[in-house]
Coordinates of C-alpha atoms in Angstrom, one line a residue:
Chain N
X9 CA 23.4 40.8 70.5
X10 CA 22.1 40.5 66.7
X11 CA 25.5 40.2 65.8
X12 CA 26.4 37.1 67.9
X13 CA 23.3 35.7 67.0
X14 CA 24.0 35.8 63.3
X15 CA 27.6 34.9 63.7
X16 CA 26.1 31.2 65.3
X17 CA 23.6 31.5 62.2
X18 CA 26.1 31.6 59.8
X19 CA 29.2 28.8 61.3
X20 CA 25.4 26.9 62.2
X21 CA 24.8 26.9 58.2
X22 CA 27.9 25.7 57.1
X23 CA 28.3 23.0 59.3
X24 CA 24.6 22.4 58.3
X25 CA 25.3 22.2 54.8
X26 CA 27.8 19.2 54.9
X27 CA 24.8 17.5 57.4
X28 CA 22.7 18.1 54.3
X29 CA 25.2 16.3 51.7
X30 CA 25.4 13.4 53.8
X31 CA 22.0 13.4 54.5
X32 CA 21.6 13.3 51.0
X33 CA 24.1 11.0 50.5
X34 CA 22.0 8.2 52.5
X35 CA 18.9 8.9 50.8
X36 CA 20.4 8.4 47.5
X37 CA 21.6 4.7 48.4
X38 CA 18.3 4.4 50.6
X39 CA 16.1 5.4 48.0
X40 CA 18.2 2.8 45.2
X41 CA 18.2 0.0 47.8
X42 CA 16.5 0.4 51.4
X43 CA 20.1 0.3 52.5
X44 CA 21.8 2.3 55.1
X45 CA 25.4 3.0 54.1
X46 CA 27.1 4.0 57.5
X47 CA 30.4 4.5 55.6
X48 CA 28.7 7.4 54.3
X49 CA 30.8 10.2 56.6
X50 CA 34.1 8.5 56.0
X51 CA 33.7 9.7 51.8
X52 CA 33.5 12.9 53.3
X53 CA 36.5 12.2 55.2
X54 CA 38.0 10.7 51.9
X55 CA 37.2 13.8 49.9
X56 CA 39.1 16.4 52.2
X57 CA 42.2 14.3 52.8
X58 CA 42.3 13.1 49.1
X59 CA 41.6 17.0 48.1
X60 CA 44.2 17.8 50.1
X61 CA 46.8 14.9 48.7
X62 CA 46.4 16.4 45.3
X63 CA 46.2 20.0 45.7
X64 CA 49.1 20.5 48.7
X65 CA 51.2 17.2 48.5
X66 CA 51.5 16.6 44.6
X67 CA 50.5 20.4 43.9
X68 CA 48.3 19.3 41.1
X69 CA 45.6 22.4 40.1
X70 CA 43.0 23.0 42.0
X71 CA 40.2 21.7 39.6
X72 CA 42.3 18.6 38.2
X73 CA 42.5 17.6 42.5
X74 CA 38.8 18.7 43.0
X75 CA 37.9 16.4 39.9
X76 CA 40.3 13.9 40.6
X77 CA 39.0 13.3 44.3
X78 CA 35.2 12.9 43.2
X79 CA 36.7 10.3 40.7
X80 CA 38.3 8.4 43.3
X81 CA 35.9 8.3 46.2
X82 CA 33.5 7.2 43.4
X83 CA 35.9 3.9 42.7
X84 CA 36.5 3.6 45.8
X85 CA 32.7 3.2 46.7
X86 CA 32.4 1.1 43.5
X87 CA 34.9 -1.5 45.0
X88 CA 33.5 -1.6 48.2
X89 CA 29.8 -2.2 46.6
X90 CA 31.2 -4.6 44.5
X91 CA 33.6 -6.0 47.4
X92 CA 31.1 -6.4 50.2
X93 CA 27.9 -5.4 49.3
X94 CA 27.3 -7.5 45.8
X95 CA 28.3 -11.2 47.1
X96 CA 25.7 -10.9 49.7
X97 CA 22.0 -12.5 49.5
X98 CA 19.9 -9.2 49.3
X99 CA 17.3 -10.4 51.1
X100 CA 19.1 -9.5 54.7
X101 CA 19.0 -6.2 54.5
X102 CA 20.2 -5.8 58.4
X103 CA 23.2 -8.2 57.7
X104 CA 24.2 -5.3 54.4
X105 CA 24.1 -2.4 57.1
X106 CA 26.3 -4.1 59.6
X107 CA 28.4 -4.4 56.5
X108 CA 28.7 -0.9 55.7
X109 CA 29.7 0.1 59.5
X110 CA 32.5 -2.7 58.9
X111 CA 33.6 -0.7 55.8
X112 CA 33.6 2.8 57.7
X113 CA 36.1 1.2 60.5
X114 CA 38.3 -0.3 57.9
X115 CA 38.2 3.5 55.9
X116 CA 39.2 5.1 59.1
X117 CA 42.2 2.4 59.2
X118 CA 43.4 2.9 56.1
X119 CA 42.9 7.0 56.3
X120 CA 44.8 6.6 59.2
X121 CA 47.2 4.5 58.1
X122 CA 47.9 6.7 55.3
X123 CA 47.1 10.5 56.7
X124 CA 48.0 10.1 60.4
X125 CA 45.9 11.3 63.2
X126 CA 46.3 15.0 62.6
X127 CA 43.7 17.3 61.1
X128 CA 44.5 18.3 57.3
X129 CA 43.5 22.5 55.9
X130 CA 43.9 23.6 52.1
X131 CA 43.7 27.3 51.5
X132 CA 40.0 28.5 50.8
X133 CA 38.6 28.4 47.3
X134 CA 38.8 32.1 46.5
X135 CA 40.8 34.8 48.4
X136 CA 39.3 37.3 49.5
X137 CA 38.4 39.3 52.5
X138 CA 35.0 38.0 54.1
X139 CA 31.5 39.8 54.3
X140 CA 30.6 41.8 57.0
X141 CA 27.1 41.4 57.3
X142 CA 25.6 43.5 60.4
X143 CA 28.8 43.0 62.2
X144 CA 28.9 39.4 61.9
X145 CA 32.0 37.6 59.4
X146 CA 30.6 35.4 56.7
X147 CA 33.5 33.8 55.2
X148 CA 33.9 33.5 51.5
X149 CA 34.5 29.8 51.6
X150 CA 30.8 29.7 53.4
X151 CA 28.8 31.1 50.9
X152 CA 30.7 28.3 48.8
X153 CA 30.0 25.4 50.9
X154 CA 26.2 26.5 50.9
X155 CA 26.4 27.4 46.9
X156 CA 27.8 23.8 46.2
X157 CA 25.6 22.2 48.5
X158 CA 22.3 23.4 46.7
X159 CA 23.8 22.8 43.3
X160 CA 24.3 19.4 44.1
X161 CA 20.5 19.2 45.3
X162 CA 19.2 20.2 42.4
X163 CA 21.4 18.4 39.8
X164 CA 20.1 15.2 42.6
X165 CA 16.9 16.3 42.4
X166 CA 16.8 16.6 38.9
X167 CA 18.8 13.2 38.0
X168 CA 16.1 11.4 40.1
X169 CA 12.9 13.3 38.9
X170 CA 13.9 13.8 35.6
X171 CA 16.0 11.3 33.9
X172 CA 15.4 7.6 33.1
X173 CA 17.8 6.3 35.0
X174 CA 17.3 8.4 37.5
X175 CA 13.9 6.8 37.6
X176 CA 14.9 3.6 37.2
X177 CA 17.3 3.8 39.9
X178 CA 14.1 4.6 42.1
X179 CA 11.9 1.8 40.7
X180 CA 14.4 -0.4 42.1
X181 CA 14.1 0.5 45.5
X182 CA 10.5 0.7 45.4
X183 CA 10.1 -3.0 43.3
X184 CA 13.5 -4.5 42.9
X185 CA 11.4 -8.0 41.1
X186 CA 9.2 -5.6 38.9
X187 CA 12.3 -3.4 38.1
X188 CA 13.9 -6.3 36.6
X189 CA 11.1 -7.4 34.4
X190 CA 11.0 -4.5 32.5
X191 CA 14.7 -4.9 32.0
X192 CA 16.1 -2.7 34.7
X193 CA 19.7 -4.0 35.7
X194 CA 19.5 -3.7 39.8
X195 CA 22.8 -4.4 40.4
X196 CA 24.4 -2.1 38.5
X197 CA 21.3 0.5 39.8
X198 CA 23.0 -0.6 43.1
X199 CA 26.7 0.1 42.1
X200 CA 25.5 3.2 40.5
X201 CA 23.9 4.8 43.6
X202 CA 26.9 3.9 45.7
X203 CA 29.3 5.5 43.4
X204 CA 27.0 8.5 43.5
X205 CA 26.3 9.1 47.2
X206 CA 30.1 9.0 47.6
X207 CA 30.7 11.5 45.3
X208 CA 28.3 13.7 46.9
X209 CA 29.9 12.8 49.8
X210 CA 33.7 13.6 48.9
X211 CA 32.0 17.0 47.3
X212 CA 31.1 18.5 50.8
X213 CA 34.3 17.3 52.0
X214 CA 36.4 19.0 49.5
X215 CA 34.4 22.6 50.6
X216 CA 34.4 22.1 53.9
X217 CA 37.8 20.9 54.6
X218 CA 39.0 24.8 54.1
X219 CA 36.5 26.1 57.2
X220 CA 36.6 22.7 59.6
X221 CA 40.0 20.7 58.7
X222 CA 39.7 17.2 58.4
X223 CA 41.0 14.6 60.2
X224 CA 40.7 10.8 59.5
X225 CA 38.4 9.8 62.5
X226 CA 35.5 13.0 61.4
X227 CA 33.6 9.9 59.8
X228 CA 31.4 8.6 62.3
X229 CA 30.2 11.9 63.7
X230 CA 29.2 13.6 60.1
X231 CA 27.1 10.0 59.4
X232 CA 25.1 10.2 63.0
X233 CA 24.4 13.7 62.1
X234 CA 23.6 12.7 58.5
X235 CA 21.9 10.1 59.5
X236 CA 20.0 12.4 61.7
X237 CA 19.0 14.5 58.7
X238 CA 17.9 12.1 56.7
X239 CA 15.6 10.5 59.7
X240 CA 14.3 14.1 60.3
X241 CA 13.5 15.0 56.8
X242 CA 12.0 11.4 56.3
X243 CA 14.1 8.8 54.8
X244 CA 14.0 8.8 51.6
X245 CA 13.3 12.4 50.6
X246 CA 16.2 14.3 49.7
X247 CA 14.6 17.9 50.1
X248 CA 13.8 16.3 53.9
X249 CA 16.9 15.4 54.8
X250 CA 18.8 18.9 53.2
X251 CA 15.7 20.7 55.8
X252 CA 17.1 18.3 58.2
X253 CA 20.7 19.1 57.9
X254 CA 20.4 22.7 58.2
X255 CA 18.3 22.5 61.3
X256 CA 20.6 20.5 63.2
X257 CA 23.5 22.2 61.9
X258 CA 22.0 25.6 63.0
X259 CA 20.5 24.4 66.4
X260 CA 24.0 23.0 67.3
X261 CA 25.9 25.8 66.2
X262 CA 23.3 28.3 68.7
X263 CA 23.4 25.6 71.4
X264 CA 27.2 25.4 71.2
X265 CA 27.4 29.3 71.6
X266 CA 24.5 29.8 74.2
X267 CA 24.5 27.0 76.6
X268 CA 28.0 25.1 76.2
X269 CA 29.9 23.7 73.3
X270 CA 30.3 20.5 75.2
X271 CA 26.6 19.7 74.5
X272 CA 26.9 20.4 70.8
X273 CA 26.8 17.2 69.8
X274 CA 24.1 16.1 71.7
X275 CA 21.6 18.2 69.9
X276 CA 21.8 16.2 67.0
X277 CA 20.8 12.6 69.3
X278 CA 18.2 14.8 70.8
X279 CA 16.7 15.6 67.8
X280 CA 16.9 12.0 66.7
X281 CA 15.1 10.5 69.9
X282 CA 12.7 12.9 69.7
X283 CA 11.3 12.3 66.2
X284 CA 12.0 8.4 66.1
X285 CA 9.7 9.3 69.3
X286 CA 6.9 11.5 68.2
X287 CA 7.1 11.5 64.4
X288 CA 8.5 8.4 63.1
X289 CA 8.3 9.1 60.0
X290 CA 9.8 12.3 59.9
X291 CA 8.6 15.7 59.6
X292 CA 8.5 15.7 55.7
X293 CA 7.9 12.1 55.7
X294 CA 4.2 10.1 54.9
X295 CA 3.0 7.5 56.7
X296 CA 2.7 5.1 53.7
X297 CA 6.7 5.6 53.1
X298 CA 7.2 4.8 56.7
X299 CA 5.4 1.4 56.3
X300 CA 7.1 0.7 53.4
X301 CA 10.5 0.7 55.3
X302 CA 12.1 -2.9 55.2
X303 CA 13.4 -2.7 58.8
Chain L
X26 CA 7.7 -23.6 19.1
X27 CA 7.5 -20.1 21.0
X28 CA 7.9 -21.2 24.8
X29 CA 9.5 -24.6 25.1
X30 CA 9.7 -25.8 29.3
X31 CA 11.5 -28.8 29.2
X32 CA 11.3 -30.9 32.8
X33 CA 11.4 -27.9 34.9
X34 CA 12.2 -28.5 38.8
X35 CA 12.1 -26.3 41.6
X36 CA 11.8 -26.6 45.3
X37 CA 11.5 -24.3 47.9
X38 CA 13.7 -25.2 50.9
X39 CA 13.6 -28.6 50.3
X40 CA 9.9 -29.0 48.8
X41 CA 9.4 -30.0 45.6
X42 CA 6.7 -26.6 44.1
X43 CA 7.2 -28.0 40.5
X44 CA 7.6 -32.0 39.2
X45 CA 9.6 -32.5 35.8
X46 CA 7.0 -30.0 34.1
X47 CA 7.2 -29.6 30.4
X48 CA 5.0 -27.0 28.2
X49 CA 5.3 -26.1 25.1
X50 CA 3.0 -24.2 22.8
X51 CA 2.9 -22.4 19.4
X52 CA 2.7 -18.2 19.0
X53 CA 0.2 -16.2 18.7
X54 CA -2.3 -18.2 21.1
X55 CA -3.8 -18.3 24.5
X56 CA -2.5 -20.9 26.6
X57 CA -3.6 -21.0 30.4
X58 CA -2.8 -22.9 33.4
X59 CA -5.3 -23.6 35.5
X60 CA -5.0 -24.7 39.4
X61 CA -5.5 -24.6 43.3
X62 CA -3.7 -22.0 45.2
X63 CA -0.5 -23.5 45.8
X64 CA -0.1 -25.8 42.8
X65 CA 2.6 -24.3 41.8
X66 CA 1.1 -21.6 39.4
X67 CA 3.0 -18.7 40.4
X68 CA 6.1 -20.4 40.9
X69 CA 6.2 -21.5 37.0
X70 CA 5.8 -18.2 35.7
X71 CA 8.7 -17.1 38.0
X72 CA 11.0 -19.6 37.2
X73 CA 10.0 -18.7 33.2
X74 CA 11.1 -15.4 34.0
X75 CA 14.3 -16.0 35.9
X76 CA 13.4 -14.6 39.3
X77 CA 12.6 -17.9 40.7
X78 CA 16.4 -20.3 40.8
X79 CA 15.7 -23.8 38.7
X80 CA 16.8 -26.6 40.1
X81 CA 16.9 -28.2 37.2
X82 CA 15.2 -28.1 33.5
X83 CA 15.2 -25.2 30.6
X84 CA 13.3 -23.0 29.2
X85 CA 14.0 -22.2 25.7
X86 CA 12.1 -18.8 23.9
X87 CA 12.1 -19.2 20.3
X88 CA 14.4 -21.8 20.3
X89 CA 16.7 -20.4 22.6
X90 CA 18.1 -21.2 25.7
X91 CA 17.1 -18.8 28.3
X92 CA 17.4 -20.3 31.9
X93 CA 19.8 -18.9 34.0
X94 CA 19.8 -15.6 31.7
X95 CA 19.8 -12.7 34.1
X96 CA 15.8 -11.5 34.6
X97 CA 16.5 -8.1 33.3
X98 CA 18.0 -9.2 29.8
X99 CA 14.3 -11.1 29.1
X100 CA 12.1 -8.3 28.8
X101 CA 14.5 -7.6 25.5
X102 CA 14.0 -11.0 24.1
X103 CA 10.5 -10.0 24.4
X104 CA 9.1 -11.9 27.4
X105 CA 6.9 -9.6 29.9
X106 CA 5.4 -10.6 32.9
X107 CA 2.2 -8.8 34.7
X108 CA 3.4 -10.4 38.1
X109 CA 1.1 -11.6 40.9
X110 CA 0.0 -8.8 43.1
X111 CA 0.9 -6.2 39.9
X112 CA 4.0 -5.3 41.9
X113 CA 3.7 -1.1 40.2
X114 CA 6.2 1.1 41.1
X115 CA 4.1 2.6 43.4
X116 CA 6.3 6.1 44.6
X117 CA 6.0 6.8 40.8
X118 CA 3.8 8.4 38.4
X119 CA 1.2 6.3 36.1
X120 CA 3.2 8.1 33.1
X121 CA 6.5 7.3 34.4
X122 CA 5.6 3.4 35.4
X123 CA 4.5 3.1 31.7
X124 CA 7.9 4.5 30.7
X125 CA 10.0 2.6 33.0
X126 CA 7.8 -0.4 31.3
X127 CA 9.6 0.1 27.9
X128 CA 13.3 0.3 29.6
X129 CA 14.4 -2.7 28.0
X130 CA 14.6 -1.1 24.7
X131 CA 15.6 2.9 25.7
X132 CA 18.3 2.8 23.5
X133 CA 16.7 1.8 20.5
X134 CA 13.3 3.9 21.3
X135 CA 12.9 7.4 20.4
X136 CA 10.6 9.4 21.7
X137 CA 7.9 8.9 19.3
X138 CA 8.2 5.4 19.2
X139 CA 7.4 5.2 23.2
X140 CA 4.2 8.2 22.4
X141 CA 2.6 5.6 19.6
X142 CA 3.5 2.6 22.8
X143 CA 2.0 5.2 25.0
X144 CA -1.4 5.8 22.8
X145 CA -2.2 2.0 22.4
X146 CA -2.1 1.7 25.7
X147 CA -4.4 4.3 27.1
X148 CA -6.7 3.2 23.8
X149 CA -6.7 0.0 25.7
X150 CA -7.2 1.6 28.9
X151 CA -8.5 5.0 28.7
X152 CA -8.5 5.7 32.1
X153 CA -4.6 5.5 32.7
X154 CA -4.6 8.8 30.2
X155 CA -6.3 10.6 32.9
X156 CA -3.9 9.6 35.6
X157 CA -0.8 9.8 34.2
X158 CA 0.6 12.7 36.8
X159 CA -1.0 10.5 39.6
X160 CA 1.4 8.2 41.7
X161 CA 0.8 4.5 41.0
X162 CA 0.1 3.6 44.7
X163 CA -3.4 5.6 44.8
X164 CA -4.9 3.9 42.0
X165 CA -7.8 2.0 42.9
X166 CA -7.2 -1.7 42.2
X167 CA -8.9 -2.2 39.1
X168 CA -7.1 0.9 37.8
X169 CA -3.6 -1.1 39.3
X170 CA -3.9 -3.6 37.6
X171 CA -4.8 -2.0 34.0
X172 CA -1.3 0.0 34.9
X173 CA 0.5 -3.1 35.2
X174 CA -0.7 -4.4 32.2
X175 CA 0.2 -1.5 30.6
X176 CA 3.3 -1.0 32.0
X177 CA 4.0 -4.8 30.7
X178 CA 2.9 -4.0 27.3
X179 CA 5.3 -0.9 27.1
X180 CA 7.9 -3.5 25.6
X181 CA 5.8 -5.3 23.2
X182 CA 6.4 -8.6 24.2
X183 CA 5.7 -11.2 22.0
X184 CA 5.1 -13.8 25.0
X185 CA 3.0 -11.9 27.5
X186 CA 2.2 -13.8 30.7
X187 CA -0.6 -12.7 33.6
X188 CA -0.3 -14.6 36.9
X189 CA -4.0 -14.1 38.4
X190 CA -4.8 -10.8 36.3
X191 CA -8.4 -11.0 37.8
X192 CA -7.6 -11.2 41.4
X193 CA -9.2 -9.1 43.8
X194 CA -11.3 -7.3 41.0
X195 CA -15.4 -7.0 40.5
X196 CA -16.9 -8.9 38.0
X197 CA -17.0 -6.5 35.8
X198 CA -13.8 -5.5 35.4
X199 CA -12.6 -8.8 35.3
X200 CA -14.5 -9.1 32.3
X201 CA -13.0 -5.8 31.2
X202 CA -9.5 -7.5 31.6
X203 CA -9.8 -10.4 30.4
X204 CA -11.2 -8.8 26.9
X205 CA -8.1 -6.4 26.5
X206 CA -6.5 -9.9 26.6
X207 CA -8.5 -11.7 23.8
X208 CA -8.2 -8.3 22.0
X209 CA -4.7 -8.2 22.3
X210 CA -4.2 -11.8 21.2
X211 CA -6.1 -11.0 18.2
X212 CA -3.7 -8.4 17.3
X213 CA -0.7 -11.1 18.1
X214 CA 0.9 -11.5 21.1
X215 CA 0.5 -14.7 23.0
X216 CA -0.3 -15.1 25.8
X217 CA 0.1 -17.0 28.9
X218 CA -2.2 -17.3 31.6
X219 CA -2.6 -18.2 35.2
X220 CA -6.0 -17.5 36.4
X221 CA -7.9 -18.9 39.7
X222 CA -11.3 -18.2 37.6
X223 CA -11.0 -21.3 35.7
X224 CA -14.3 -21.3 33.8
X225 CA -13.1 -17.6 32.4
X226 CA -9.9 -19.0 31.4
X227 CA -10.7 -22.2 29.9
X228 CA -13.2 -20.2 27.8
X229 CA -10.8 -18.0 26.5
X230 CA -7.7 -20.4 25.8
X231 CA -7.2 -22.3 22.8
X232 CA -4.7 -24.6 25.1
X233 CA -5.1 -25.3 28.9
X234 CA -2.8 -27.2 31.7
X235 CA -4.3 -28.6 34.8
X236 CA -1.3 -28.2 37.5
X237 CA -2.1 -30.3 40.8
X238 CA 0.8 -29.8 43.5
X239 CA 3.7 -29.3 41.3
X240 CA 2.9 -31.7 38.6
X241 CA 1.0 -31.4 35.0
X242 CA -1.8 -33.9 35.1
X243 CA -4.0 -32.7 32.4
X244 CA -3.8 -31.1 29.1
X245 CA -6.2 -30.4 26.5
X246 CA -8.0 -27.6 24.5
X247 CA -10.2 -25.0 26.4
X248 CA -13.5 -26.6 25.3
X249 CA -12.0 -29.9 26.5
X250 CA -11.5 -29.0 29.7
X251 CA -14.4 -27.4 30.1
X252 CA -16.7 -30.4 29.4
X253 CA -13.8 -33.2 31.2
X254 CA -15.6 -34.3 34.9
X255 CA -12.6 -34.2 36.5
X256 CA -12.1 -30.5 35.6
X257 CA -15.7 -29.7 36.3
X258 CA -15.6 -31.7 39.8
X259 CA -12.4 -29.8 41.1
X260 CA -12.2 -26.3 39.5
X261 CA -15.7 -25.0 37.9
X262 CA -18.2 -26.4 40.9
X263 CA -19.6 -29.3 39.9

């Protein structure tokens, strides 16, 4: 009985931890911007199939691929920043979002254009036989999935706490008029946190792709439960929406084995309702952050 | 000349918030612009600063041309602005506001440069030493707007400009305020002054503007002002 239970606790934290990245990811472009990028699950998407491109199609090292993907997702979220988000006034903040959804659709296009509709695997980081902990399998790829996201937290946490730009690239969501007069560059605070959350997006999707496969429409299901996160943990707080991600991951994973897999994506919208509901602004969230959102 | 506003236009949707205005003044003095709400105060500064579109005029700093320079490369020329309604970063810390204040010039600043920028500003305002771990947006407002002064003077501008620096504050700390200013002209910056206190300002200007609905209708020394009945009628009470 412990067994199975564990066994949901442990495929619930790995599918938890890519929640967490994208949750992250939104925050990241939330926090620079009060934008919502909705593209953010197809960069995940991106990350897997590119991995996969470079490791098993043009049998490049595994690092070189790995390093090469982040690289790419990162331009490819730079063009589309400067492409649709730039030339529009930034004072219709609803008008950017709907953008961003009209990004994700023409990703998925292209993905599919390029990948085909059929779901993508790479060998697992290290071989190696799994854990057996109390009877229940932890894969080896798991514990890196979970490793990678939490190093990405803290280097997040630490870029954004830490460092000046970090802190400058929060200034300009907070006061985008005071950040530039002291001499902040918005725009390219902008570029910068799009080229960031995609990369932290293409990360998850480069462990995870060895556990789930990836196909080219995964997009729009990682973002709602991303999104999800990031709502649950309070937008705007990155150690909110990793709480977030985890919880939903692990809730859908028991829900999935208990009641009936065909409900396991309603957890997620549950969740959502609920707090948008009860706790608007999120269980790690403040009150004064909430009024502070621009829509 | 130091700020040089040559015939300076700008409408908001189609109505005209400044008339062909043209200031200039010398460095190293206090030059205010006195008004009613809606003159078209705020709307110079901003336009000064870039974050406010020209329809048409220039602004030159020094001699050069800075309209239509991005706002963020000004604060390096050495323009900073204490905007209306202090506009702190409010999610941040007191400490890290100050530092974000001095961006402008991170790559030439070492860290000892921005402790000696950090020192003469809590010796102007002593409390902000005691809140530098607080988060800007729990200040009380007095303490706000010391921080945004502050946080302006981070980049030691050589032009610093205050759009209503007294607003919303006791009399007593609006006196407060308004001596870090004289005592910060003393030691060389000019400054440029909006303030809906008139008398205060006047007082403490050695040049004033009257600005009446977009357009410059009066000019004159602080003292002259003071004593013109016009002046008096409209902005000091009789």
């Amino acid at each position: 009985m412990f067994t199975v239970f564990l066994q949901f606790l442990f495929s619930g934290l790995t599918t938890g931890a890519v929640y967490a990245l994208v949750g992250l990811g939104f925050n990241i472009i939330y926090n620079a911007t009060s934008i919502i990028n909705l593209a953010q699950g197809e960069f995940v998407v991106v990350g897997g199939l590119l991995m996969w491109l470079f490791s098993e199609s043009f049998k490049l090292p595994f690092l070189v691929s790995a390093v090469l993907t982040i690289l790419v997702s990162g331009l490819l979220a730079l063009l589309m920043e400067r492409l649709t988000i730039k030339p529009l006034p930034k004072t219709d903040l609803l008008l950017m979002i709907m953008i961003t959804v009209a990004v994700s659709i023409l990703l998925r296009g292209l993905l599919m254009f390029k990948f085909g509709k059929n779901p993508y695997v790479y060998p697992p980081f290290t071989e190696g036989e799994p854990f057996i902990i109390a009877g229940a399998v932890i894969q080896q790829q798991t514990l890196w999935v979970i490793g990678i996201t939490f190093s990405c937290i803290i280097l997040i946490y630490l870029f954004f706490n830490r460092t000046l730009i970090g802190k400058a690239m929060r200034a300009c969501a907070v006061n985008p008029t005071a950040a530039m007069l002291v001499g902040i560059d918005v725009e390219k605070m902008i570029m910068l946190s799009f080229v960031l959350s995609a990369m932290v997006g293409a990360i998850g999707g480069i462990a995870v792709t060895p556990i789930s496969l990836m196909e080219y429409d995964k997009g729009p299901m990682l973002a709602v439960k991303g999104f999800c996160a990031a709502i649950m943990g309070g937008l705007g707080r990155g150690r909110g929406s990793v709480a977030g991600g985890f919880i939903i991951g692990i809730l859908e994973s028991m829900t999935a084995g208990y009641i009936h897999s065909g409900l396991k994506d309603a957890v997620a919208l549950l969740i959502l309702l609920a707090i948008l509901f009860f706790k608007p602004a999120g269980i790690f969230g403040s009150k004064t952050a909430l009024q502070m959102r621009r829509f | 000349m130091l700020l040089d506003i040559r015939n300076l236009n700008v409408s908001y949707g189609g109505i005209k918030a400044l008339r062909d205005v043209s200031i200039s003044f010398e460095g190293k003095s206090i030059v205010s612009i006195i008004g009613a709400n809606g003159a078209g105060k705020t709307t110079l500064l901003n336009a000064v600063m870039n974050i406010q579109p020209v329809v048409s005029g220039e602004v030159y700093f020094n001699g050069e041309k800075i309209t239509g320079l991005p706002a963020h490369q000004l604060a390096a020329k050495g323009i900073s602005l204490v905007p209306e309604g202090r506009m702190l970063f409010t999610h941040l810390t007191v400490l890290d506001n100050l530092v974000l204040g001095a961006y402008a010039f991170m790559k030439q600043l070492g860290k000892k440069d921005i402790e000696k920028r950090l020192g003469h500003v809590y010796e102007l305002f002593p409390i902000l030493k005691e809140r530098t771990t607080q988060l800007a947006g729990t200040l009380s407002g007095g303490q706000q707007q010391m921080l945004a002064i502050g946080r302006a003077l981070m980049s030691e501008p050589q032009l610093l400009m205050l759009d209503e620096p007294s607003m919303g504050l006791a009399p007593l700390l609006v006196k407060d305020i308004l001596n870090v200013i004289k005592r910060l002209n003393e030691e060389g910056v000019s400054i440029f002054l909006i303030e809906q206190n008139a008398r205060a300002a006047l007082k403490l200007s050695h040049h004033a503007f009257v600005l009446e609905s977009g357009v410059l209708v009066k000019s004159g020394s602080g003292a002259e002002l003071l004593s013109d009945e016009r002046v008096k009628k409209a902005y000091l009470g009789g």
